[in-house]
Each structure stands twice: as C-alpha cells, then as structure tokens.
Amino acid sequence: MDGFLPFSRASFVLDFIAVAMAAVIPVMMISLFQVRKRKNIDLHRRLQIILGVVLGLAILIFELDMRLYGWRQYAEPSPYYDTLVMPALLVHLVFAIPTLLLWIFTIFMALRHRIHTSTGKHRIRHKLFGRLSAYAMLGTTVSGWLFFWLAFMA
Ligand code: HEM
C-alpha cells in the first residue's frame, strides 16, 4: 500500500512507523516527568506498559511487512542508496536491538519486583535501566528518522 507522508517513497507501514516514533518521545517524557517531579508512579507505570504493548505490536506489523514486501525498492532511487543508506541502517540497528531488549527487561523487572511498592536496590536498578532504556529509545528514534530520510525521502 502506498505511503501517506508527503515527499516519502515508502510504504504505508513504513510511513506509519516513522510517524508513530514521533509520538513515543513526548509520551515517554510525560511519563518520566510524572514519576520524577510528581511522584505519580501509577501514571508512569500505565504509560510505560501502554507504550511497551503498542511498540511491541508496531514491531510485529513492521517485521511482517518487511518479510513480505521489503524496503529496498523504495530506497533504490535515493542518491545515497550505494553509500550512506546501509551504514545508517547499521547505526539504527545498533540502537534498535538493544532498545528492544532493554525495554523488555525494564518492564519485566519492574513488574516482577513490584517496584511501585518496593524500596531499595530494585528501585535503584530500575532508575539505571529506565534511564538507559529511555536514552536507547531516543537514539532509536533519531537514527530511524535519519535512515528514513536517506533511504526514502532524499
Ligand atoms: C521501559 C519502560 C520503563 C522505563 C523506560 C522507565 C523509566 C524510568 C526512569 C528513567 C525512572 C527514574 C526517574 C528519575 O530519574 O527519578 C523511573 C522510575 C520509576 N519507575 Fe519506571 N520505567 C519503565 C517502566 C516502569 C514500570 C512498568 C513500572 C511499574 C511499576 C515502573 C515504576 C517506576 C517507579 C516506582 C519509579 C520510581 C523509582 C524511585 O524513584 O525510586 N517503571 N522509571
């Protein structure tokens, strides 16, 4: 199916993922602001679980679309196809794969140790892995857009 973003040659699913990534960062920032400044743990927990489920579904749809239709045909007209496109994809994967693992780990451990009621080492560990997960997600988004632009818009 054709995409909907102006100036993009990509498919509907690729366009959709690129736009959806833009929503992740502000929602994540609201969630972190809520837990950090307002001590609103409940909202933080809910927002992070919703983000996790939505992102999981998005990855599933994206992977299916890539296996079925691929992306190279939309990237071939790019002037960077033989130069920067593959390095940009590599940089993106260096962020995206650890991000997926970090998010699964962070959510799983937070729920397993019921850190909304616990104290001590689990909370300290969650802060560390939570921050790592958040920075990794930021890197995934920025590198994803860079790849998207080089491959499908330039
Ligand atoms: C991938 C998902 C998640 C990320 C990226 C994340 C990120 C973070 C970060 C960065 C902090 C520290 C905020 C600060 O600087 O003070 C934090 C705190 C906290 N998070 Fe998460 N979080 C996630 C999921 C969850 C879940 C599922 C729960 C469920 C209970 C949870 C409960 C908490 C609690 C209770 C705190 C407060 C810890 C404290 O201040 O001692 N988080 N989170």
Coordinates of C-alpha atoms in Angstrom, one line a residue, residues 47-122:
L47 CA 2.0 4.9 30.3
Q48 CA 5.1 2.7 30.1
I49 CA 3.1 -0.5 29.8
I50 CA 0.9 1.0 27.1
L51 CA 4.0 2.2 25.2
G52 CA 5.5 -1.2 25.6
V53 CA 2.4 -3.0 24.2
V54 CA 1.9 -0.5 21.3
L55 CA 5.6 -0.7 20.4
G56 CA 5.6 -4.5 20.5
L57 CA 2.6 -4.6 18.1
A58 CA 4.2 -2.0 15.8
I59 CA 7.4 -4.1 15.7
L60 CA 5.3 -7.2 14.8
I61 CA 3.5 -5.4 12.0
F62 CA 6.7 -3.9 10.8
E63 CA 8.6 -7.2 10.7
L64 CA 5.8 -8.9 8.8
D65 CA 5.7 -6.1 6.3
M66 CA 9.5 -6.3 5.8
R67 CA 9.4 -10.0 5.3
L68 CA 6.5 -9.8 2.9
Y69 CA 7.4 -6.7 0.8
G70 CA 10.8 -5.5 1.9
W71 CA 12.1 -1.9 1.7
R72 CA 14.9 -1.7 -0.9
Q73 CA 12.6 -1.0 -3.9
Y74 CA 11.6 2.3 -2.3
A75 CA 15.2 3.2 -1.4
E76 CA 16.8 2.5 -4.8
P77 CA 16.0 5.9 -6.2
S78 CA 17.9 7.6 -3.3
P79 CA 21.2 9.3 -4.3
Y80 CA 22.6 7.7 -1.1
Y81 CA 21.5 4.1 -1.8
D82 CA 25.0 2.9 -2.5
T83 CA 26.7 5.0 0.1
L84 CA 25.0 6.1 3.3
V85 CA 21.8 4.1 3.4
M86 CA 23.4 0.8 4.7
P87 CA 25.7 2.5 7.3
A88 CA 22.6 4.5 8.5
L89 CA 20.6 1.2 8.8
L90 CA 23.5 -0.3 10.8
V91 CA 23.7 2.6 13.2
H92 CA 19.9 2.4 13.6
L93 CA 20.1 -1.4 14.4
V94 CA 22.8 -0.8 16.9
F95 CA 20.3 1.3 18.8
A96 CA 17.1 -0.6 18.0
I97 CA 18.1 -4.1 19.0
P98 CA 19.4 -3.2 22.5
T99 CA 16.4 -0.9 22.9
L100 CA 14.0 -3.8 22.4
L101 CA 15.9 -6.0 24.9
L102 CA 16.2 -3.1 27.4
W103 CA 12.5 -2.3 27.3
I104 CA 11.5 -6.0 27.8
F105 CA 14.0 -6.3 30.7
T106 CA 13.0 -3.0 32.3
I107 CA 9.2 -3.6 32.2
F108 CA 9.6 -7.3 33.2
M109 CA 11.8 -6.5 36.2
A110 CA 9.6 -3.5 37.3
L111 CA 6.5 -5.7 37.4
R112 CA 8.2 -8.8 38.8
H113 CA 9.7 -6.9 41.8
R114 CA 6.6 -4.8 42.2
I115 CA 8.8 -1.8 42.3
H116 CA 5.9 0.6 42.8
T117 CA 5.6 -0.7 46.4
S118 CA 9.2 -1.8 47.0
T119 CA 12.2 0.1 48.2
G120 CA 16.0 -0.2 47.9
K121 CA 18.0 -1.9 45.3
H122 CA 15.2 -2.7 42.8

